[in-house]
Amino acid sequence: MSQPPRQDRIFAAAVVGAGAAGLAAALALARDGIPTALIGRHAPVADGRTVALLDGSVRFLEALGAWDAIAPHAGPLATLQIIDDTGSLFRLPPVRFHAGEIGLAAFGWNVESRRLTEALRAQARVTDNLTLFESDALEASAGEAFSEVRLADGATVAARLVIGADGARSPLRQAGGIRVRDWSYPQGAITTILAHGRPHGDVSTEFHTRGGPFTLVPLPGDRSSLVWVAGEGTARRLAGLDDAGLAEAVTRQAQGMLGPMRVDGPRGLVPMRGLSVASATAHRLALIGEAAHVFPPIGAQGLNLGLRDAAALRDAVLAATREGRDPGSRAALDGFARGRRRDAALRSTAVDALNRSLLADLAPVDALRGFGLLAMSAIGPLRRAVMREGVLPRLGAPEQMRAAG
Ligand SMILES: Cc1cc2nc3c(=O)[nH]c(=O)nc-3n(C[C@H](O)[C@H](O)[C@H](O)COP(=O)(O)OP(=O)(O)OC[C@H]3O[C@@H](n4cnc5c(N)ncnc54)[C@H](O)[C@@H]3O)c2cc1C
């Protein structure tokens, strides 16, 4: 390190990566008085991707002052429906879960990803204690008392804690020497927004097919988002169709449930992969969002987990600051690392098991999946426990995600 920065120029936290997870973490810290830097350009990807924000995430976005700008563009998920379309011998009739059974108006709200990041970005621009650096980070070096992040525009940012929210490829994770396990699935996901002839009735439907889940998630009006996970060859073929051809294929795959479809937004093709980290923390570094975990888009878990990372990190940094401890120290981050490992492992294992069970095409595996779903749908307390856990973990939910009372 060259000239040591003046004490008053050292931020308590520097977040690298201005995707949804990074923006949320930066806002959460700054709104609670923590001097925070947010490093990264506003670079939303136009691939028709939406996120179904579960109940706890909505509460967090409310606490960040961003929800009012998001709500008009978000569709409620009042009912989740699973349809077994595998052709298996152990096929069950459609299973439905209603948010009302666990006292909620909706399990969550579905919104286009770009709208979410735009709303968070707008809020970040007007938040005290938050300094925006609209440039990429080139490298970070962790020193004894603080870390330094060198930016593409020549600036250097010093902070007690660097937060890596720089996505699945995370240069910061690599620089921090954090070990990863990564893998890929022989699948791709087609994403887009669809307009349809019949109303969705706030029902999100997941068809379980042999290629993976085919999911339609409600948006406001007669529109839904599509996540069609299919074998690599099929996904590439679907991506090669024109809009009319894709709409026809989707209408057929949805068994005409929502009437004729029309593509009404940008389209994307996302390869299916997974990644987990040995630890979400290293010296003066904490990873959140896809920098810390990647798994297939099943059950709307990815960003909800990323927002829990952000909210849990805010709790850890706040607790350290109140006790006069260094927020980048191991002691300050240990609880965060333990809690996030548990939560990420649980979600990633469940998503992986369901995805692989569809691909396996083996009778015993089908029987197990069918039995699990049957037990979940028929046994009331289990059914409600699974619904609650899916929306927000019972143990260790971050403060700003908990329901009042
Ligand atoms: C098809 C699909 C559907 C999904 N649906 C859902 C859903 O319904 N619900 C849900 O919860 N999740 C869902 N997910 C998961 C969700 O999209 C991701 O978890 C989320 O977008 C990851 O956000 P992030 O902020 O962690 O990473 P990213 O969005 O990747 O953001 C990382 C940011 O870091 C920036 N960056 C990278 N390197 C640097 C650098 N050196 N300097 C500065 N900035 C840098 C990038 O430009 C980017 O802006 C879905 C995923 C897919 C693929």
Short mmCIF file of C-alpha atoms and ligand atoms in Angstrom, two decimals:
data_model
loop_
_atom_site.label_atom_id
_atom_site.label_comp_id
_atom_site.label_asym_id
_atom_site.label_seq_id
_atom_site.Cartn_x
_atom_site.Cartn_y
_atom_site.Cartn_z
CA MET A 1 0.00 0.00 0.00
CA SER A 2 1.26 3.47 -0.84
CA GLN A 3 0.30 6.50 1.34
CA PRO A 4 -1.92 5.39 4.25
CA PRO A 5 -5.37 7.00 3.89
CA ARG A 6 -6.48 9.50 6.55
CA GLN A 7 -8.62 7.84 9.24
CA ASP A 8 -11.69 9.84 8.16
CA ARG A 9 -11.31 8.52 4.59
CA ILE A 10 -11.56 4.89 5.63
CA PHE A 11 -15.09 3.60 5.07
CA ALA A 12 -16.47 1.07 7.52
CA ALA A 13 -17.64 -1.01 4.54
CA ALA A 14 -17.02 -1.03 0.79
CA VAL A 15 -19.46 -3.09 -1.27
CA VAL A 16 -18.13 -4.23 -4.66
CA GLY A 17 -20.87 -5.03 -7.21
CA ALA A 18 -24.05 -3.04 -7.80
CA GLY A 19 -26.43 -5.91 -8.54
CA ALA A 20 -29.46 -6.44 -6.30
CA ALA A 21 -27.51 -8.07 -3.45
CA GLY A 22 -24.79 -5.38 -3.40
CA LEU A 23 -27.23 -2.49 -3.61
CA ALA A 24 -29.35 -3.95 -0.80
CA ALA A 25 -26.33 -4.47 1.47
CA ALA A 26 -24.99 -0.97 0.84
CA LEU A 27 -28.38 0.60 1.53
CA ALA A 28 -28.96 -1.47 4.66
CA LEU A 29 -25.61 -0.43 6.16
CA ALA A 30 -25.77 3.23 5.15
CA ARG A 31 -29.34 3.71 6.40
CA ASP A 32 -28.17 2.56 9.81
CA GLY A 33 -25.40 5.15 9.88
CA ILE A 34 -22.47 2.98 8.70
CA PRO A 35 -20.18 4.97 6.34
CA THR A 36 -20.35 2.83 3.20
CA ALA A 37 -18.90 2.88 -0.32
CA LEU A 38 -20.67 1.16 -3.22
CA ILE A 39 -18.34 0.30 -6.10
CA GLY A 40 -19.74 -0.74 -9.48
CA ARG A 41 -21.55 0.43 -12.57
CA HIS A 42 -25.31 0.20 -13.04
CA ALA A 43 -25.37 -2.64 -15.59
CA PRO A 44 -28.73 -4.45 -15.58
CA VAL A 45 -28.97 -7.37 -18.04
CA ALA A 46 -31.99 -7.40 -20.39
CA ASP A 47 -32.81 -11.12 -20.41
CA GLY A 48 -36.44 -11.13 -19.29
CA ARG A 49 -35.44 -12.46 -15.90
CA THR A 50 -37.73 -11.76 -12.97
CA VAL A 51 -37.35 -12.46 -9.27
CA ALA A 52 -40.08 -13.75 -7.04
CA LEU A 53 -39.36 -11.86 -3.83
CA LEU A 54 -40.56 -13.87 -0.87
CA ASP A 55 -42.28 -12.35 2.14
CA GLY A 56 -39.10 -11.72 4.20
CA SER A 57 -37.37 -10.06 1.22
CA VAL A 58 -40.32 -7.71 0.76
CA ARG A 59 -40.05 -6.69 4.42
CA PHE A 60 -36.33 -6.03 3.93
CA LEU A 61 -36.97 -3.90 0.82
CA GLU A 62 -39.58 -1.96 2.82
CA ALA A 63 -36.94 -1.28 5.49
CA LEU A 64 -34.60 -0.04 2.74
CA GLY A 65 -37.24 2.42 1.51
CA ALA A 66 -37.31 0.78 -1.94
CA TRP A 67 -40.51 -1.25 -1.87
CA ASP A 68 -42.95 1.57 -2.76
CA ALA A 69 -41.20 2.03 -6.12
CA ILE A 70 -41.21 -1.74 -6.80
CA ALA A 71 -44.74 -2.67 -5.68
CA PRO A 72 -46.67 -1.24 -8.69
CA HIS A 73 -44.63 -3.51 -11.00
CA ALA A 74 -44.86 -6.67 -8.87
CA GLY A 75 -47.42 -9.48 -9.13
CA PRO A 76 -48.51 -11.39 -5.99
CA LEU A 77 -47.95 -15.16 -5.72
CA ALA A 78 -51.05 -16.17 -3.76
CA THR A 79 -50.95 -19.84 -4.80
CA LEU A 80 -48.14 -22.15 -5.85
CA GLN A 81 -49.12 -25.07 -8.04
CA ILE A 82 -46.92 -28.05 -8.93
CA ILE A 83 -47.88 -30.24 -11.87
CA ASP A 84 -46.02 -33.50 -12.44
CA ASP A 85 -45.44 -33.66 -16.20
CA THR A 86 -42.72 -36.32 -16.10
CA GLY A 87 -44.93 -39.14 -17.36
CA SER A 88 -43.73 -41.16 -14.35
CA LEU A 89 -45.71 -44.10 -12.93
CA PHE A 90 -45.75 -42.31 -9.59
CA ARG A 91 -47.32 -39.15 -10.96
CA LEU A 92 -49.51 -37.22 -8.52
CA PRO A 93 -52.45 -34.97 -9.33
CA PRO A 94 -51.55 -31.24 -9.25
CA VAL A 95 -50.57 -30.05 -5.76
CA ARG A 96 -51.52 -26.54 -4.63
CA PHE A 97 -50.19 -24.45 -1.76
CA HIS A 98 -52.10 -21.33 -0.68
CA ALA A 99 -50.37 -18.44 1.12
CA GLY A 100 -53.55 -17.96 3.17
CA GLU A 101 -52.83 -21.30 4.93
CA ILE A 102 -49.85 -19.68 6.69
CA GLY A 103 -51.61 -16.36 7.23
CA LEU A 104 -50.03 -14.50 4.31
CA ALA A 105 -51.73 -12.62 1.46
CA ALA A 106 -48.97 -13.86 -0.85
CA PHE A 107 -45.85 -16.04 -0.60
CA GLY A 108 -44.05 -13.27 -2.42
CA TRP A 109 -44.11 -10.82 -5.30
CA ASN A 110 -42.70 -11.26 -8.78
CA VAL A 111 -40.91 -8.35 -10.44
CA GLU A 112 -38.58 -7.88 -13.39
CA SER A 113 -34.97 -7.94 -12.14
CA ARG A 114 -34.12 -4.68 -13.91
CA ARG A 115 -36.96 -2.86 -12.14
CA LEU A 116 -35.71 -4.13 -8.79
CA THR A 117 -32.14 -2.91 -9.37
CA GLU A 118 -33.38 0.41 -10.78
CA ALA A 119 -35.47 1.05 -7.67
CA LEU A 120 -32.57 0.14 -5.37
CA ARG A 121 -30.18 2.28 -7.39
CA ALA A 122 -32.54 5.29 -7.23
CA GLN A 123 -32.72 4.88 -3.46
CA ALA A 124 -28.91 4.54 -3.21
CA ARG A 125 -28.46 7.87 -4.97
CA VAL A 126 -30.34 9.74 -2.24
CA THR A 127 -29.14 7.86 0.85
CA ASP A 128 -26.90 9.53 3.44
CA ASN A 129 -23.65 7.80 4.46
CA LEU A 130 -23.48 6.08 1.05
CA THR A 131 -20.84 7.12 -1.51
CA LEU A 132 -21.23 5.71 -5.03
CA PHE A 133 -18.15 4.92 -7.14
CA GLU A 134 -19.43 4.21 -10.65
CA SER A 135 -16.41 2.21 -11.76
CA ASP A 136 -15.24 -1.42 -11.71
CA ALA A 137 -12.91 -2.71 -9.03
CA LEU A 138 -9.59 -3.90 -10.47
CA GLU A 139 -8.03 -5.42 -7.36
CA ALA A 140 -8.31 -5.52 -3.60
CA SER A 141 -5.61 -5.99 -1.01
CA ALA A 142 -6.33 -6.71 2.64
CA GLY A 143 -4.03 -5.03 5.14
CA GLU A 144 -3.71 -5.28 8.91
CA ALA A 145 -6.15 -2.44 9.77
CA PHE A 146 -8.06 -1.92 6.51
CA SER A 147 -8.37 -3.10 2.90
CA GLU A 148 -7.81 -1.12 -0.26
CA VAL A 149 -9.77 -1.51 -3.50
CA ARG A 150 -8.23 -0.09 -6.66
CA LEU A 151 -10.74 1.07 -9.28
CA ALA A 152 -10.62 1.15 -13.08
CA ASP A 153 -10.91 4.97 -13.05
CA GLY A 154 -7.73 5.27 -10.98
CA ALA A 155 -9.36 5.92 -7.58
CA THR A 156 -8.60 3.85 -4.47
CA VAL A 157 -11.16 3.10 -1.75
CA ALA A 158 -10.11 2.06 1.77
CA ALA A 159 -12.48 0.20 4.08
CA ARG A 160 -12.42 -1.93 7.24
CA LEU A 161 -14.59 -4.53 5.51
CA VAL A 162 -14.88 -5.28 1.80
CA ILE A 163 -18.15 -6.94 0.76
CA GLY A 164 -17.94 -9.05 -2.39
CA ALA A 165 -21.27 -8.77 -4.20
CA ASP A 166 -19.58 -9.12 -7.57
CA GLY A 167 -21.61 -12.04 -8.90
CA ALA A 168 -21.00 -15.68 -9.74
CA ARG A 169 -17.51 -15.12 -11.19
CA SER A 170 -16.50 -12.88 -8.23
CA PRO A 171 -12.96 -11.59 -8.81
CA LEU A 172 -12.90 -10.65 -5.09
CA ARG A 173 -13.59 -14.24 -4.06
CA GLN A 174 -10.63 -15.38 -6.12
CA ALA A 175 -8.39 -12.61 -4.77
CA GLY A 176 -9.42 -13.55 -1.21
CA GLY A 177 -8.29 -17.14 -1.82
CA ILE A 178 -11.69 -18.58 -0.91
CA ARG A 179 -12.06 -22.17 -2.08
CA VAL A 180 -15.11 -23.01 -4.23
CA ARG A 181 -16.84 -26.10 -5.45
CA ASP A 182 -18.58 -25.57 -8.78
CA TRP A 183 -20.47 -27.83 -11.09
CA SER A 184 -22.76 -27.66 -14.11
CA TYR A 185 -26.02 -29.32 -15.12
CA PRO A 186 -26.73 -30.52 -18.67
CA GLN A 187 -29.49 -27.90 -18.86
CA GLY A 188 -30.20 -24.32 -19.88
CA ALA A 189 -33.01 -21.96 -18.83
CA ILE A 190 -35.04 -19.98 -21.31
CA THR A 191 -36.32 -16.74 -19.76
CA THR A 192 -38.79 -14.17 -21.04
CA ILE A 193 -41.98 -12.26 -20.25
CA LEU A 194 -45.26 -13.48 -21.76
CA ALA A 195 -48.66 -11.92 -22.33
CA HIS A 196 -51.51 -14.46 -22.30
CA GLY A 197 -55.17 -14.81 -23.18
CA ARG A 198 -56.46 -16.01 -19.80
CA PRO A 199 -55.87 -14.54 -16.31
CA HIS A 200 -53.33 -16.31 -14.08
CA GLY A 201 -55.38 -15.72 -10.93
CA ASP A 202 -52.12 -14.96 -8.99
CA VAL A 203 -51.17 -18.64 -9.32
CA SER A 204 -47.54 -19.56 -10.00
CA THR A 205 -47.29 -22.92 -11.76
CA GLU A 206 -44.28 -25.22 -11.88
CA PHE A 207 -44.53 -28.13 -14.34
CA HIS A 208 -41.99 -30.81 -13.44
CA THR A 209 -40.72 -32.22 -16.73
CA ARG A 210 -37.91 -34.66 -17.51
CA GLY A 211 -35.76 -31.77 -18.75
CA GLY A 212 -36.31 -29.71 -15.57
CA PRO A 213 -39.00 -27.41 -14.20
CA PHE A 214 -41.05 -25.25 -16.56
CA THR A 215 -42.33 -22.34 -14.47
CA LEU A 216 -44.81 -19.54 -15.11
CA VAL A 217 -44.83 -16.81 -12.48
CA PRO A 218 -47.54 -14.10 -12.39
CA LEU A 219 -46.80 -10.44 -13.15
CA PRO A 220 -49.37 -7.61 -12.97
CA GLY A 221 -52.15 -7.90 -15.59
CA ASP A 222 -52.41 -10.89 -17.92
CA ARG A 223 -48.63 -11.34 -18.00
CA SER A 224 -46.29 -13.94 -16.56
CA SER A 225 -42.58 -14.57 -16.55
CA LEU A 226 -41.18 -17.79 -17.91
CA VAL A 227 -38.30 -19.88 -16.62
CA TRP A 228 -38.11 -22.99 -18.79
CA VAL A 229 -35.32 -25.29 -17.67
CA ALA A 230 -34.68 -27.87 -20.38
CA GLY A 231 -31.92 -30.15 -21.64
CA GLU A 232 -29.07 -28.23 -23.29
CA GLY A 233 -30.05 -29.23 -26.84
CA THR A 234 -33.72 -28.35 -26.33
CA ALA A 235 -32.82 -25.05 -24.65
CA ARG A 236 -30.58 -24.09 -27.58
CA ARG A 237 -33.33 -25.06 -30.06
CA LEU A 238 -35.92 -22.98 -28.16
CA ALA A 239 -33.51 -20.04 -27.99
CA GLY A 240 -33.16 -20.24 -31.79
CA LEU A 241 -36.93 -19.89 -32.40
CA ASP A 242 -38.42 -16.53 -33.31
CA ASP A 243 -40.85 -14.93 -30.84
CA ALA A 244 -43.94 -16.48 -32.47
CA GLY A 245 -42.33 -19.94 -32.49
CA LEU A 246 -41.29 -19.69 -28.84
CA ALA A 247 -44.75 -18.44 -27.81
CA GLU A 248 -46.32 -21.43 -29.56
CA ALA A 249 -43.93 -23.87 -27.87
CA VAL A 250 -44.67 -22.32 -24.47
CA THR A 251 -48.44 -22.44 -25.02
CA ARG A 252 -48.15 -26.14 -25.85
CA GLN A 253 -45.87 -26.93 -22.91
CA ALA A 254 -48.28 -25.09 -20.56
CA GLN A 255 -51.08 -27.34 -21.86
CA GLY A 256 -53.00 -24.24 -22.96
CA MET A 257 -53.57 -23.38 -19.28
CA LEU A 258 -53.29 -19.60 -19.80
CA GLY A 259 -54.59 -19.52 -23.37
CA PRO A 260 -52.48 -18.41 -26.31
CA MET A 261 -49.17 -16.73 -25.36
CA ARG A 262 -47.22 -13.81 -26.85
CA VAL A 263 -43.60 -12.92 -26.08
CA ASP A 264 -43.75 -9.49 -24.40
CA GLY A 265 -40.23 -8.71 -23.23
CA PRO A 266 -36.56 -9.47 -23.77
CA ARG A 267 -35.40 -13.10 -23.89
CA GLY A 268 -32.47 -14.93 -22.35
CA LEU A 269 -30.74 -18.31 -22.24
CA VAL A 270 -28.91 -19.04 -18.98
CA PRO A 271 -26.65 -22.11 -18.53
CA MET A 272 -27.47 -24.10 -15.39
CA ARG A 273 -24.67 -24.28 -12.89
CA GLY A 274 -23.98 -24.48 -9.20
CA LEU A 275 -21.33 -23.06 -6.91
CA SER A 276 -20.68 -23.13 -3.19
CA VAL A 277 -17.88 -21.62 -1.13
CA ALA A 278 -15.85 -23.19 1.67
CA SER A 279 -16.52 -20.01 3.68
CA ALA A 280 -18.36 -16.76 2.96
CA THR A 281 -15.65 -14.78 4.75
CA ALA A 282 -11.88 -14.24 4.66
CA HIS A 283 -9.60 -11.58 6.17
CA ARG A 284 -11.59 -8.27 5.91
CA LEU A 285 -13.83 -9.83 3.25
CA ALA A 286 -17.45 -11.09 3.28
CA LEU A 287 -19.19 -12.56 0.22
CA ILE A 288 -22.90 -12.17 -0.47
CA GLY A 289 -25.31 -13.11 -3.27
CA GLU A 290 -24.08 -15.16 -6.22
CA ALA A 291 -20.47 -14.48 -5.22
CA ALA A 292 -21.23 -16.96 -2.40
CA HIS A 293 -23.75 -19.37 -3.93
CA VAL A 294 -25.22 -20.26 -7.30
CA PHE A 295 -27.89 -22.87 -8.02
CA PRO A 296 -30.64 -23.49 -10.59
CA PRO A 297 -33.70 -21.21 -10.57
CA ILE A 298 -36.11 -23.56 -8.80
CA GLY A 299 -38.45 -22.46 -6.02
CA ALA A 300 -37.39 -18.78 -6.22
CA GLN A 301 -34.52 -19.17 -3.77
CA GLY A 302 -31.40 -17.52 -5.30
CA LEU A 303 -31.79 -13.80 -4.74
CA ASN A 304 -33.96 -14.32 -1.66
CA LEU A 305 -30.94 -16.06 -0.16
CA GLY A 306 -28.73 -13.21 -1.45
CA LEU A 307 -30.95 -10.64 0.26
CA ARG A 308 -30.77 -12.67 3.48
CA ASP A 309 -26.97 -12.51 3.18
CA ALA A 310 -27.20 -8.73 2.87
CA ALA A 311 -29.60 -8.37 5.82
CA ALA A 312 -27.56 -10.75 8.00
CA LEU A 313 -24.34 -8.88 7.20
CA ARG A 314 -26.00 -5.60 8.17
CA ASP A 315 -26.91 -7.18 11.55
CA ALA A 316 -23.32 -8.40 12.08
CA VAL A 317 -21.68 -5.06 11.15
CA LEU A 318 -24.16 -3.12 13.28
CA ALA A 319 -23.57 -5.37 16.29
CA ALA A 320 -19.78 -4.99 15.94
CA THR A 321 -20.02 -1.22 15.58
CA ARG A 322 -22.26 -0.87 18.63
CA GLU A 323 -19.77 -2.88 20.68
CA GLY A 324 -16.85 -0.79 19.39
CA ARG A 325 -15.35 -3.74 17.47
CA ASP A 326 -13.71 -3.66 14.05
CA PRO A 327 -16.41 -4.74 11.50
CA GLY A 328 -13.78 -6.42 9.32
CA SER A 329 -12.40 -8.60 12.11
CA ARG A 330 -12.89 -12.36 12.24
CA ALA A 331 -14.73 -12.05 15.54
CA ALA A 332 -17.27 -9.68 13.96
CA LEU A 333 -17.87 -11.97 10.98
CA ASP A 334 -17.80 -15.46 12.53
CA GLY A 335 -21.52 -15.65 13.35
CA PHE A 336 -22.41 -14.31 9.90
CA ALA A 337 -20.24 -16.97 8.21
CA ARG A 338 -21.79 -19.80 10.25
CA GLY A 339 -25.38 -18.69 9.69
CA ARG A 340 -24.93 -18.16 5.97
CA ARG A 341 -23.26 -21.55 5.49
CA ARG A 342 -26.28 -23.28 7.05
CA ASP A 343 -28.87 -21.35 5.05
CA ALA A 344 -27.04 -21.68 1.70
CA ALA A 345 -26.35 -25.39 2.17
CA LEU A 346 -30.02 -26.12 2.96
CA ARG A 347 -31.37 -24.27 -0.13
CA SER A 348 -28.67 -25.48 -2.49
CA THR A 349 -29.07 -29.13 -1.43
CA ALA A 350 -32.88 -29.05 -1.76
CA VAL A 351 -32.78 -27.42 -5.22
CA ASP A 352 -30.04 -29.77 -6.41
CA ALA A 353 -31.91 -32.88 -5.19
CA LEU A 354 -35.18 -31.89 -6.86
CA ASN A 355 -33.45 -30.99 -10.13
CA ARG A 356 -31.45 -34.23 -10.22
CA SER A 357 -34.50 -36.31 -9.32
CA LEU A 358 -36.23 -34.99 -12.46
CA LEU A 359 -33.22 -35.73 -14.66
CA ALA A 360 -32.66 -39.21 -13.19
CA ASP A 361 -35.69 -40.89 -14.87
CA LEU A 362 -35.50 -43.78 -12.38
CA ALA A 363 -38.62 -45.33 -10.84
CA PRO A 364 -37.32 -45.38 -7.22
CA VAL A 365 -36.27 -41.74 -7.48
CA ASP A 366 -39.66 -40.82 -8.98
CA ALA A 367 -41.36 -42.72 -6.16
CA LEU A 368 -39.34 -40.82 -3.55
CA ARG A 369 -40.14 -37.44 -5.12
CA GLY A 370 -43.83 -38.38 -5.44
CA PHE A 371 -43.92 -39.58 -1.84
CA GLY A 372 -42.26 -36.37 -0.61
CA LEU A 373 -44.77 -34.23 -2.47
CA LEU A 374 -47.68 -36.40 -1.32
CA ALA A 375 -46.56 -36.14 2.32
CA MET A 376 -46.16 -32.39 1.93
CA SER A 377 -49.59 -31.96 0.40
CA ALA A 378 -51.49 -34.33 2.70
CA ILE A 379 -49.97 -33.76 6.15
CA GLY A 380 -51.22 -30.35 7.33
CA PRO A 381 -48.51 -29.42 9.89
CA LEU A 382 -45.71 -30.62 7.57
CA ARG A 383 -47.27 -28.76 4.68
CA ARG A 384 -47.41 -25.50 6.66
CA ALA A 385 -43.88 -25.98 8.08
CA VAL A 386 -42.47 -26.48 4.57
CA MET A 387 -44.33 -23.41 3.29
CA ARG A 388 -43.03 -21.27 6.17
CA GLU A 389 -39.46 -22.52 5.79
CA GLY A 390 -39.63 -21.90 2.03
CA VAL A 391 -40.61 -18.28 2.64
CA LEU A 392 -38.14 -17.54 5.47
CA PRO A 393 -35.94 -19.80 7.63
CA ARG A 394 -37.39 -20.27 11.11
CA LEU A 395 -33.99 -20.04 12.78
CA GLY A 396 -31.75 -17.00 12.55
CA ALA A 397 -33.83 -14.77 10.25
CA PRO A 398 -32.18 -11.34 9.97
CA GLU A 399 -33.80 -8.54 12.00
CA GLN A 400 -35.23 -6.55 9.09
CA MET A 401 -36.87 -9.65 7.56
CA ARG A 402 -38.80 -10.76 10.64
CA ALA A 403 -42.52 -10.14 10.91
CA ALA A 404 -43.54 -7.65 13.58
CA GLY A 405 -44.84 -9.06 16.86
C1 LIG B 1 -33.53 -17.79 -14.91
C2 LIG B 1 -33.33 -17.33 -13.51
C3 LIG B 1 -34.45 -17.02 -12.71
C4 LIG B 1 -34.27 -16.65 -11.38
N1 LIG B 1 -35.38 -16.40 -10.61
C5 LIG B 1 -35.22 -16.08 -9.31
C6 LIG B 1 -36.35 -15.88 -8.44
O1 LIG B 1 -37.51 -15.98 -8.84
N2 LIG B 1 -36.12 -15.55 -7.15
C7 LIG B 1 -34.86 -15.45 -6.65
O2 LIG B 1 -34.70 -15.17 -5.45
N3 LIG B 1 -33.76 -15.62 -7.44
C8 LIG B 1 -33.92 -15.94 -8.74
N4 LIG B 1 -32.82 -16.13 -9.53
C9 LIG B 1 -31.48 -15.88 -8.98
C10 LIG B 1 -31.14 -14.38 -9.08
O3 LIG B 1 -31.35 -13.92 -10.39
C11 LIG B 1 -29.70 -14.16 -8.68
O4 LIG B 1 -29.50 -14.73 -7.38
C12 LIG B 1 -29.36 -12.68 -8.59
O5 LIG B 1 -29.59 -12.01 -9.78
C13 LIG B 1 -27.91 -12.51 -8.19
O6 LIG B 1 -27.72 -11.17 -7.78
P1 LIG B 1 -26.30 -10.69 -7.29
O7 LIG B 1 -26.46 -9.26 -6.95
O8 LIG B 1 -25.75 -11.63 -6.29
O9 LIG B 1 -25.36 -10.88 -8.59
P2 LIG B 1 -25.39 -10.12 -9.99
O10 LIG B 1 -26.76 -9.73 -10.37
O11 LIG B 1 -24.61 -10.97 -10.93
O12 LIG B 1 -24.60 -8.78 -9.69
C14 LIG B 1 -23.20 -8.74 -9.61
C15 LIG B 1 -22.77 -7.34 -10.01
O13 LIG B 1 -21.37 -7.21 -9.79
C16 LIG B 1 -20.82 -6.50 -10.87
N5 LIG B 1 -19.37 -6.75 -10.90
C17 LIG B 1 -18.72 -7.88 -11.27
N6 LIG B 1 -17.39 -7.69 -11.18
C18 LIG B 1 -17.21 -6.43 -10.71
C19 LIG B 1 -16.07 -5.64 -10.43
N7 LIG B 1 -14.83 -6.11 -10.59
N8 LIG B 1 -16.24 -4.37 -9.99
C20 LIG B 1 -17.49 -3.85 -9.81
N9 LIG B 1 -18.62 -4.56 -10.09
C21 LIG B 1 -18.47 -5.82 -10.54
C22 LIG B 1 -21.60 -6.99 -12.09
O14 LIG B 1 -21.51 -6.08 -13.16
C23 LIG B 1 -23.01 -7.05 -11.49
O15 LIG B 1 -23.66 -5.80 -11.60
C24 LIG B 1 -32.97 -16.53 -10.86
C25 LIG B 1 -31.85 -16.82 -11.65
C26 LIG B 1 -32.04 -17.24 -12.96
C27 LIG B 1 -30.81 -17.57 -13.79
#
